[in-house]
PDB file of C-alpha atoms in Angstrom:
ATOM      1  CA  UNK A 249     -17.831  26.763  20.972  1.00 38.00           C
ATOM      2  CA  UNK A 250     -16.391  28.188  17.759  1.00 39.00           C
ATOM      3  CA  UNK A 251     -14.423  31.339  17.167  1.00 36.00           C
ATOM      4  CA  UNK A 252     -12.821  32.146  13.838  1.00 39.00           C
ATOM      5  CA  UNK A 253      -9.285  33.490  14.214  1.00 35.00           C
ATOM      6  CA  UNK A 254      -7.941  35.986  11.712  1.00 33.00           C
ATOM      7  CA  UNK A 255      -4.433  34.870  10.912  1.00 36.00           C
ATOM      8  CA  UNK A 256      -2.145  37.884  10.947  1.00 29.00           C
ATOM      9  CA  UNK A 257       1.554  37.706  11.689  1.00 31.00           C
ATOM     10  CA  UNK A 258       5.009  37.677  10.215  1.00 30.00           C
ATOM     11  CA  UNK A 259       4.616  34.188   8.755  1.00 32.00           C
ATOM     12  CA  UNK A 260       1.272  35.004   7.143  1.00 31.00           C
ATOM     13  CA  UNK A 261       2.516  38.298   5.731  1.00 26.00           C
ATOM     14  CA  UNK A 262       5.549  36.567   4.233  1.00 30.00           C
ATOM     15  CA  UNK A 263       3.337  33.984   2.569  1.00 29.00           C
ATOM     16  CA  UNK A 264       1.131  36.702   1.125  1.00 30.00           C
ATOM     17  CA  UNK A 265       4.057  37.974  -0.923  1.00 30.00           C
ATOM     18  CA  UNK A 266       4.648  36.647  -4.413  1.00 27.00           C
ATOM     19  CA  UNK A 267       6.639  33.411  -4.350  1.00 26.00           C
ATOM     20  CA  UNK A 268       8.534  32.150  -7.360  1.00 28.00           C
ATOM     21  CA  UNK A 269       8.867  28.371  -7.251  1.00 33.00           C
ATOM     22  CA  UNK A 270       9.990  27.355  -3.758  1.00 33.00           C
ATOM     23  CA  UNK A 271      11.194  29.653  -0.998  1.00 37.00           C
ATOM     24  CA  UNK A 272      14.348  28.385   0.666  1.00 36.00           C
ATOM     25  CA  UNK A 273      16.847  30.569   2.479  1.00 38.00           C
ATOM     26  CA  UNK A 274      18.878  28.389   4.821  1.00 41.00           C
ATOM     27  CA  UNK A 275      19.722  25.001   3.262  1.00 46.00           C
ATOM     28  CA  UNK A 276      18.377  22.131   5.307  1.00 61.00           C
ATOM     29  CA  UNK A 277      16.516  24.187   7.900  1.00 71.00           C
ATOM     30  CA  UNK A 278      13.910  26.498   6.373  1.00 83.00           C
ATOM     31  CA  UNK A 279      10.804  24.835   4.955  1.00 85.00           C
ATOM     32  CA  UNK A 280      10.248  24.954   1.217  1.00 94.00           C
ATOM     33  CA  UNK A 281       6.745  26.096   0.298  1.00 96.00           C
ATOM     34  CA  UNK A 282       5.104  25.754  -3.119  1.00 97.00           C
ATOM     35  CA  UNK A 283       3.820  28.835  -4.917  1.00 96.00           C
ATOM     36  CA  UNK A 284       0.258  27.516  -4.997  1.00 98.00           C
ATOM     37  CA  UNK A 285      -2.696  29.438  -3.562  1.00 98.00           C
ATOM     38  CA  UNK A 286      -4.499  28.467  -0.397  1.00 98.00           C
ATOM     39  CA  UNK A 287      -8.142  27.515  -0.480  1.00 98.00           C
ATOM     40  CA  UNK A 288     -10.481  27.704   2.504  1.00 98.00           C
ATOM     41  CA  UNK A 289      -7.965  27.559   5.384  1.00 98.00           C
ATOM     42  CA  UNK A 290      -9.112  28.197   8.948  1.00 98.00           C
ATOM     43  CA  UNK A 291      -7.954  28.103  12.547  1.00 98.00           C
ATOM     44  CA  UNK A 292     -10.980  28.034  14.846  1.00 98.00           C
ATOM     45  CA  UNK A 293     -11.489  27.123  18.481  1.00 98.00           C
ATOM     46  CA  UNK A 294     -13.500  24.147  19.652  1.00 98.00           C
ATOM     47  CA  UNK A 295     -14.340  22.859  23.108  1.00 98.00           C
ATOM     48  CA  UNK A 296     -12.802  19.397  23.470  1.00 98.00           C
ATOM     49  CA  UNK A 297     -14.488  17.180  26.043  1.00 98.00           C
ATOM     50  CA  UNK A 298     -11.719  14.589  25.669  1.00 98.00           C
ATOM     51  CA  UNK A 299      -9.042  17.135  26.506  1.00 98.00           C
ATOM     52  CA  UNK A 300     -11.101  19.105  29.006  1.00 97.00           C
ATOM     53  CA  UNK A 301     -10.252  22.430  27.379  1.00 97.00           C
ATOM     54  CA  UNK A 302     -10.682  24.627  24.346  1.00 98.00           C
ATOM     55  CA  UNK A 303      -8.313  23.755  21.499  1.00 98.00           C
ATOM     56  CA  UNK A 304      -7.278  25.287  18.204  1.00 98.00           C
ATOM     57  CA  UNK A 305      -8.845  23.426  15.286  1.00 98.00           C
ATOM     58  CA  UNK A 306      -7.196  23.744  11.858  1.00 98.00           C
ATOM     59  CA  UNK A 307      -8.702  22.878   8.486  1.00 98.00           C
ATOM     60  CA  UNK A 308      -7.518  23.419   4.926  1.00 98.00           C
ATOM     61  CA  UNK A 309      -9.381  22.777   1.669  1.00 98.00           C
ATOM     62  CA  UNK A 310      -7.502  22.848  -1.647  1.00 98.00           C
ATOM     63  CA  UNK A 311      -8.093  25.948  -3.762  1.00 98.00           C
ATOM     64  CA  UNK A 312     -10.933  25.456  -6.210  1.00 98.00           C
ATOM     65  CA  UNK A 313     -12.952  23.119  -3.961  1.00 98.00           C
ATOM     66  CA  UNK A 314     -15.033  25.676  -2.103  1.00 98.00           C
ATOM     67  CA  UNK A 315     -15.778  24.714   1.477  1.00 98.00           C
ATOM     68  CA  UNK A 316     -14.646  21.123   0.899  1.00 98.00           C
ATOM     69  CA  UNK A 317     -18.019  19.435   1.297  1.00 98.00           C
ATOM     70  CA  UNK A 318     -17.797  15.753   0.399  1.00 98.00           C
ATOM     71  CA  UNK A 319     -14.001  15.575   0.507  1.00 98.00           C
ATOM     72  CA  UNK A 320     -12.194  12.942   2.627  1.00 98.00           C
ATOM     73  CA  UNK A 321      -9.988  14.032   5.501  1.00 98.00           C
ATOM     74  CA  UNK A 322      -6.352  13.737   6.493  1.00 98.00           C
ATOM     75  CA  UNK A 323      -6.011  14.096  10.254  1.00 98.00           C
ATOM     76  CA  UNK A 324      -2.861  16.014  11.181  1.00 98.00           C
ATOM     77  CA  UNK A 325      -0.971  15.173  14.396  1.00 98.00           C
ATOM     78  CA  UNK A 326       1.639  17.823  15.141  1.00 98.00           C
ATOM     79  CA  UNK A 327       5.094  17.369  16.616  1.00 97.00           C
ATOM     80  CA  UNK A 328       6.457  18.836  19.809  1.00 93.00           C
ATOM     81  CA  UNK A 329       6.790  22.427  18.607  1.00 84.00           C
ATOM     82  CA  UNK A 330       4.476  23.474  15.746  1.00 92.00           C
ATOM     83  CA  UNK A 331       0.803  23.867  16.617  1.00 95.00           C
ATOM     84  CA  UNK A 332      -2.335  24.277  14.458  1.00 97.00           C
ATOM     85  CA  UNK A 333      -1.991  28.060  14.553  1.00 97.00           C
ATOM     86  CA  UNK A 334       1.427  27.609  12.890  1.00 97.00           C
ATOM     87  CA  UNK A 335       0.171  25.446  10.013  1.00 98.00           C
ATOM     88  CA  UNK A 336      -0.829  28.306   7.667  1.00 97.00           C
ATOM     89  CA  UNK A 337       2.635  29.854   8.035  1.00 96.00           C
ATOM     90  CA  UNK A 338       4.198  26.487   7.225  1.00 96.00           C
ATOM     91  CA  UNK A 339       2.289  26.473   3.964  1.00 97.00           C
ATOM     92  CA  UNK A 340       0.178  23.379   4.557  1.00 98.00           C
ATOM     93  CA  UNK A 341      -2.752  24.807   2.584  1.00 98.00           C
ATOM     94  CA  UNK A 342      -0.424  25.624  -0.300  1.00 98.00           C
ATOM     95  CA  UNK A 343       1.053  22.118  -0.281  1.00 98.00           C
ATOM     96  CA  UNK A 344      -2.491  20.752  -0.448  1.00 98.00           C
ATOM     97  CA  UNK A 345      -3.452  22.827  -3.494  1.00 98.00           C
ATOM     98  CA  UNK A 346      -0.125  21.996  -5.129  1.00 98.00           C
ATOM     99  CA  UNK A 347      -0.753  18.264  -4.650  1.00 98.00           C
ATOM    100  CA  UNK A 348      -4.206  18.457  -6.228  1.00 98.00           C
ATOM    101  CA  UNK A 349      -2.875  20.470  -9.163  1.00 98.00           C
ATOM    102  CA  UNK A 350      -0.310  17.732  -9.743  1.00 97.00           C
ATOM    103  CA  UNK A 351      -3.095  15.170 -10.008  1.00 97.00           C
ATOM    104  CA  UNK A 352      -3.562  13.939  -6.425  1.00 98.00           C
ATOM    105  CA  UNK A 353      -7.240  13.296  -5.602  1.00 98.00           C
ATOM    106  CA  UNK A 354      -8.481  16.174  -3.398  1.00 98.00           C
ATOM    107  CA  UNK A 355      -8.810  15.887   0.359  1.00 98.00           C
ATOM    108  CA  UNK A 356      -9.012  18.124   3.426  1.00 98.00           C
ATOM    109  CA  UNK A 357      -6.451  18.626   6.199  1.00 98.00           C
ATOM    110  CA  UNK A 358      -7.813  18.724   9.752  1.00 98.00           C
ATOM    111  CA  UNK A 359      -5.960  18.854  13.053  1.00 98.00           C
ATOM    112  CA  UNK A 360      -6.202  20.157  16.597  1.00 98.00           C
ATOM    113  CA  UNK A 361      -3.840  20.948  19.460  1.00 98.00           C
ATOM    114  CA  UNK A 362      -2.743  17.795  21.286  1.00 97.00           C
ATOM    115  CA  UNK A 363      -0.200  19.558  23.523  1.00 94.00           C
ATOM    116  CA  UNK A 364       3.020  17.650  24.328  1.00 92.00           C
ATOM    117  CA  UNK A 365       1.493  14.364  25.471  1.00 92.00           C
ATOM    118  CA  UNK A 366       2.737  12.304  22.492  1.00 94.00           C
ATOM    119  CA  UNK A 367      -0.939  11.878  21.621  1.00 97.00           C
ATOM    120  CA  UNK A 368      -1.482   9.573  24.577  1.00 95.00           C
ATOM    121  CA  UNK A 369      -3.894   9.954  27.500  1.00 93.00           C
ATOM    122  CA  UNK A 370      -2.668  11.603  30.682  1.00 94.00           C
ATOM    123  CA  UNK A 371      -5.163  11.604  33.511  1.00 92.00           C
ATOM    124  CA  UNK A 372      -8.358  13.158  32.183  1.00 93.00           C
ATOM    125  CA  UNK A 373      -6.605  14.594  29.123  1.00 97.00           C
ATOM    126  CA  UNK A 374      -6.901  12.272  26.111  1.00 97.00           C
ATOM    127  CA  UNK A 375      -5.704  13.779  22.795  1.00 97.00           C
ATOM    128  CA  UNK A 376      -5.915  10.388  21.066  1.00 97.00           C
ATOM    129  CA  UNK A 377      -9.650  10.156  21.695  1.00 97.00           C
ATOM    130  CA  UNK A 378      -9.993  13.759  20.562  1.00 98.00           C
ATOM    131  CA  UNK A 379      -8.518  12.771  17.178  1.00 98.00           C
ATOM    132  CA  UNK A 380     -10.524   9.558  16.945  1.00 98.00           C
ATOM    133  CA  UNK A 381     -13.891  10.851  18.134  1.00 98.00           C
ATOM    134  CA  UNK A 382     -14.118  14.629  18.225  1.00 98.00           C
ATOM    135  CA  UNK A 383     -12.217  15.879  15.180  1.00 98.00           C
ATOM    136  CA  UNK A 384     -14.261  13.641  12.825  1.00 98.00           C
ATOM    137  CA  UNK A 385     -17.408  15.052  14.451  1.00 98.00           C
ATOM    138  CA  UNK A 386     -16.226  18.627  13.888  1.00 98.00           C
ATOM    139  CA  UNK A 387     -15.351  17.680  10.296  1.00 98.00           C
ATOM    140  CA  UNK A 388     -18.782  16.132   9.737  1.00 98.00           C
ATOM    141  CA  UNK A 389     -20.334  19.407  10.863  1.00 98.00           C
ATOM    142  CA  UNK A 390     -18.405  21.073   8.047  1.00 98.00           C
ATOM    143  CA  UNK A 391     -19.713  18.547   5.510  1.00 98.00           C
ATOM    144  CA  UNK A 392     -16.462  16.614   4.964  1.00 98.00           C
ATOM    145  CA  UNK A 393     -16.570  12.886   4.203  1.00 98.00           C
ATOM    146  CA  UNK A 394     -15.362  11.422   7.493  1.00 98.00           C
ATOM    147  CA  UNK A 395     -15.834   7.836   6.310  1.00 97.00           C
ATOM    148  CA  UNK A 396     -12.528   8.197   4.421  1.00 98.00           C
ATOM    149  CA  UNK A 397      -9.627   9.067   6.755  1.00 98.00           C
ATOM    150  CA  UNK A 398      -5.840   9.190   6.636  1.00 98.00           C
ATOM    151  CA  UNK A 399      -3.354  10.066   9.378  1.00 98.00           C
ATOM    152  CA  UNK A 400      -0.266  12.245   9.030  1.00 98.00           C
ATOM    153  CA  UNK A 401       2.179  13.293  11.732  1.00 98.00           C
ATOM    154  CA  UNK A 402       5.814  14.184  12.301  1.00 98.00           C
ATOM    155  CA  UNK A 403       8.140  13.470  15.238  1.00 98.00           C
ATOM    156  CA  UNK A 404       5.881  13.143  18.291  1.00 97.00           C
ATOM    157  CA  UNK A 405       2.915  13.311  15.928  1.00 98.00           C
ATOM    158  CA  UNK A 406       4.356  10.526  13.782  1.00 98.00           C
ATOM    159  CA  UNK A 407       4.424   8.351  16.877  1.00 98.00           C
ATOM    160  CA  UNK A 408       0.862   9.428  17.627  1.00 98.00           C
ATOM    161  CA  UNK A 409      -0.383   8.670  14.120  1.00 98.00           C
ATOM    162  CA  UNK A 410       1.080   5.161  14.153  1.00 98.00           C
ATOM    163  CA  UNK A 411      -0.224   4.564  17.669  1.00 98.00           C
ATOM    164  CA  UNK A 412      -3.723   5.668  16.699  1.00 98.00           C
ATOM    165  CA  UNK A 413      -3.712   3.388  13.649  1.00 97.00           C
ATOM    166  CA  UNK A 414      -2.681   0.493  15.889  1.00 97.00           C
ATOM    167  CA  UNK A 415      -5.305   1.299  18.522  1.00 97.00           C
ATOM    168  CA  UNK A 416      -8.025   1.267  15.855  1.00 97.00           C
ATOM    169  CA  UNK A 417      -6.914  -1.163  13.117  1.00 95.00           C
ATOM    170  CA  UNK A 418      -8.276  -0.460   9.626  1.00 94.00           C
ATOM    171  CA  UNK A 419      -9.780   2.857  10.810  1.00 97.00           C
ATOM    172  CA  UNK A 420      -7.372   4.842   8.623  1.00 97.00           C
ATOM    173  CA  UNK A 421      -6.977   4.406   4.869  1.00 96.00           C
ATOM    174  CA  UNK A 422      -3.273   5.242   5.192  1.00 97.00           C
ATOM    175  CA  UNK A 423      -0.704   6.573   7.655  1.00 98.00           C
ATOM    176  CA  UNK A 424       2.175   8.896   6.765  1.00 98.00           C
ATOM    177  CA  UNK A 425       4.805   9.396   9.480  1.00 98.00           C
ATOM    178  CA  UNK A 426       7.794  11.744   9.241  1.00 98.00           C
ATOM    179  CA  UNK A 427      10.662  10.908  11.620  1.00 98.00           C
ATOM    180  CA  UNK A 428       8.300   9.328  14.163  1.00 98.00           C
ATOM    181  CA  UNK A 429       9.625   9.516  17.718  1.00 98.00           C
ATOM    182  CA  UNK A 430       9.706   5.752  18.199  1.00 98.00           C
ATOM    183  CA  UNK A 431      12.163   3.436  19.907  1.00 97.00           C
ATOM    184  CA  UNK A 432      12.515  -0.360  19.924  1.00 97.00           C
ATOM    185  CA  UNK A 433      10.304  -1.905  22.581  1.00 96.00           C
ATOM    186  CA  UNK A 434       7.839   0.976  22.805  1.00 97.00           C
ATOM    187  CA  UNK A 435       4.097   0.645  22.213  1.00 96.00           C
ATOM    188  CA  UNK A 436       4.342   1.318  18.473  1.00 97.00           C
ATOM    189  CA  UNK A 437       6.967  -1.401  17.983  1.00 97.00           C
ATOM    190  CA  UNK A 438       5.111  -3.894  20.159  1.00 97.00           C
ATOM    191  CA  UNK A 439       1.837  -3.439  18.259  1.00 97.00           C
ATOM    192  CA  UNK A 440       3.310  -3.128  14.740  1.00 97.00           C
ATOM    193  CA  UNK A 441       1.517  -6.304  13.609  1.00 96.00           C
ATOM    194  CA  UNK A 442      -1.808  -4.451  14.013  1.00 96.00           C
ATOM    195  CA  UNK A 443      -0.881  -2.260  11.039  1.00 96.00           C
ATOM    196  CA  UNK A 444      -1.250  -5.198   8.655  1.00 94.00           C
ATOM    197  CA  UNK A 445      -3.583  -4.077   5.901  1.00 93.00           C
ATOM    198  CA  UNK A 446      -3.039  -0.358   6.574  1.00 95.00           C
ATOM    199  CA  UNK A 447      -0.714   1.330   4.056  1.00 96.00           C
ATOM    200  CA  UNK A 448       2.106   3.050   5.959  1.00 97.00           C
ATOM    201  CA  UNK A 449       4.527   5.639   4.618  1.00 97.00           C
ATOM    202  CA  UNK A 450       7.723   6.299   6.589  1.00 97.00           C
ATOM    203  CA  UNK A 451      10.117   9.160   5.893  1.00 98.00           C
ATOM    204  CA  UNK A 452      13.226   9.988   7.900  1.00 98.00           C
ATOM    205  CA  UNK A 453      16.437  11.896   7.235  1.00 97.00           C
ATOM    206  CA  UNK A 454      19.744  10.058   7.436  1.00 97.00           C
ATOM    207  CA  UNK A 455      21.174  12.735   9.755  1.00 96.00           C
ATOM    208  CA  UNK A 456      18.165  12.544  12.090  1.00 97.00           C
ATOM    209  CA  UNK A 457      18.983  11.162  15.577  1.00 98.00           C
ATOM    210  CA  UNK A 458      15.929   8.916  15.170  1.00 98.00           C
ATOM    211  CA  UNK A 459      17.115   7.414  11.894  1.00 98.00           C
ATOM    212  CA  UNK A 460      18.218   4.088  13.425  1.00 98.00           C
ATOM    213  CA  UNK A 461      14.959   3.703  15.345  1.00 98.00           C
ATOM    214  CA  UNK A 462      12.813   4.504  12.321  1.00 97.00           C
ATOM    215  CA  UNK A 463      14.656   2.092  10.029  1.00 96.00           C
ATOM    216  CA  UNK A 464      14.315  -0.564  12.734  1.00 96.00           C
ATOM    217  CA  UNK A 465      10.563   0.065  12.781  1.00 96.00           C
ATOM    218  CA  UNK A 466      10.480  -0.248   9.006  1.00 95.00           C
ATOM    219  CA  UNK A 467      11.846  -3.782   9.340  1.00 94.00           C
ATOM    220  CA  UNK A 468       9.087  -4.942  11.692  1.00 94.00           C
ATOM    221  CA  UNK A 469       6.128  -3.368   9.887  1.00 94.00           C
ATOM    222  CA  UNK A 470       3.938  -5.848   8.007  1.00 90.00           C
ATOM    223  CA  UNK A 471       4.553  -6.061   4.285  1.00 78.00           C
ATOM    224  CA  UNK A 472       3.781  -5.183   1.600  1.00 68.00           C
ATOM    225  CA  UNK A 473       2.111  -1.874   2.396  1.00 69.00           C
ATOM    226  CA  UNK A 474       5.142   0.201   3.431  1.00 84.00           C
ATOM    227  CA  UNK A 475       6.181   3.242   1.392  1.00 89.00           C
ATOM    228  CA  UNK A 476       8.286   6.370   1.952  1.00 94.00           C
ATOM    229  CA  UNK A 477      12.001   7.097   1.732  1.00 95.00           C
ATOM    230  CA  UNK A 478      15.176   7.605   3.744  1.00 96.00           C
ATOM    231  CA  UNK A 479      17.302  10.401   2.292  1.00 95.00           C
ATOM    232  CA  UNK A 480      19.674  13.065   3.599  1.00 96.00           C
ATOM    233  CA  UNK A 481      17.997  15.349   6.105  1.00 96.00           C
ATOM    234  CA  UNK A 482      17.682  16.347   9.742  1.00 96.00           C
ATOM    235  CA  UNK A 483      14.920  16.441  12.337  1.00 96.00           C
ATOM    236  CA  UNK A 484      13.352  19.699  11.212  1.00 96.00           C
ATOM    237  CA  UNK A 485      10.686  21.206   9.002  1.00 95.00           C
ATOM    238  CA  UNK A 486      13.302  21.922   6.350  1.00 95.00           C
ATOM    239  CA  UNK A 487      13.560  18.187   5.700  1.00 96.00           C
ATOM    240  CA  UNK A 488       9.910  17.358   6.390  1.00 97.00           C
ATOM    241  CA  UNK A 489       8.595  20.023   4.016  1.00 97.00           C
ATOM    242  CA  UNK A 490      10.476  18.321   1.185  1.00 96.00           C
ATOM    243  CA  UNK A 491       8.641  15.082   1.924  1.00 97.00           C
ATOM    244  CA  UNK A 492       5.128  16.586   2.054  1.00 98.00           C
ATOM    245  CA  UNK A 493       4.475  16.297  -1.716  1.00 98.00           C
ATOM    246  CA  UNK A 494       5.253  12.564  -1.707  1.00 97.00           C
ATOM    247  CA  UNK A 495       3.238  12.003   1.488  1.00 98.00           C
ATOM    248  CA  UNK A 496       0.210  13.904   0.164  1.00 98.00           C
ATOM    249  CA  UNK A 497       0.347  11.881  -3.058  1.00 97.00           C
ATOM    250  CA  UNK A 498       0.602   8.668  -1.011  1.00 97.00           C
ATOM    251  CA  UNK A 499      -2.410   9.524   1.171  1.00 97.00           C
ATOM    252  CA  UNK A 500      -4.480  11.167  -1.541  1.00 97.00           C
ATOM    253  CA  UNK A 501      -4.331   8.134  -3.804  1.00 96.00           C
ATOM    254  CA  UNK A 502      -5.673   5.936  -1.033  1.00 96.00           C
ATOM    255  CA  UNK A 503      -8.302   8.397   0.124  1.00 96.00           C
ATOM    256  CA  UNK A 504      -9.497   8.747  -3.455  1.00 89.00           C
ATOM    257  CA  UNK A 505     -10.228   5.058  -3.892  1.00 76.00           C
TER     258      UNK A 505
END
């Protein structure tokens, strides 16, 4: 089942206004959004068998690339608060166009609602299998190149992206995780060796409560394919939005190979 949603709201209206450079009102908390145009950006609804419900399905194609046919995909795993319907207001489509204009090989963003299950199965609800099996199918129906895949997530979604890459080694061309909600001894730590050969980018703010856990994970990840940075910042979209350009460059270079 598919139903196109017209995105109208305060966030969308604000983004429709002219933006000079980056918009930033409250230091450290508000996201910064590039003044690049959006391309084909959609929030539709799809029936997910793996989740047993209808979910929001988000896609974004960089401006100038039409409907995105033939482009590789970056699968987006959201954190505990933002959902696919929020992604346009967070400027994800603009970040994508901005990355391509800076020379990053083009790709498509695609993500669906995984609820608050940390992208793990719970009873008959399995958001991980939705990402692994259903979202690529929906993307193939749109003509995207699903043979080239990257994973990107933040907080709970960062944990989910790393966990998915471990569950299916070598399935993803790269993984970018912002402040992943990991802790020593959890499943991601225990299976870190399975990420050998998969380029991983880790970003986390020094003022983030998860900083110690994320730097500990960095130490156990297989070398040499670990990128990212640890700079001042908190556990919020204000910090994460500043890392998106580097993460998109990191993933785009690998998807473009």
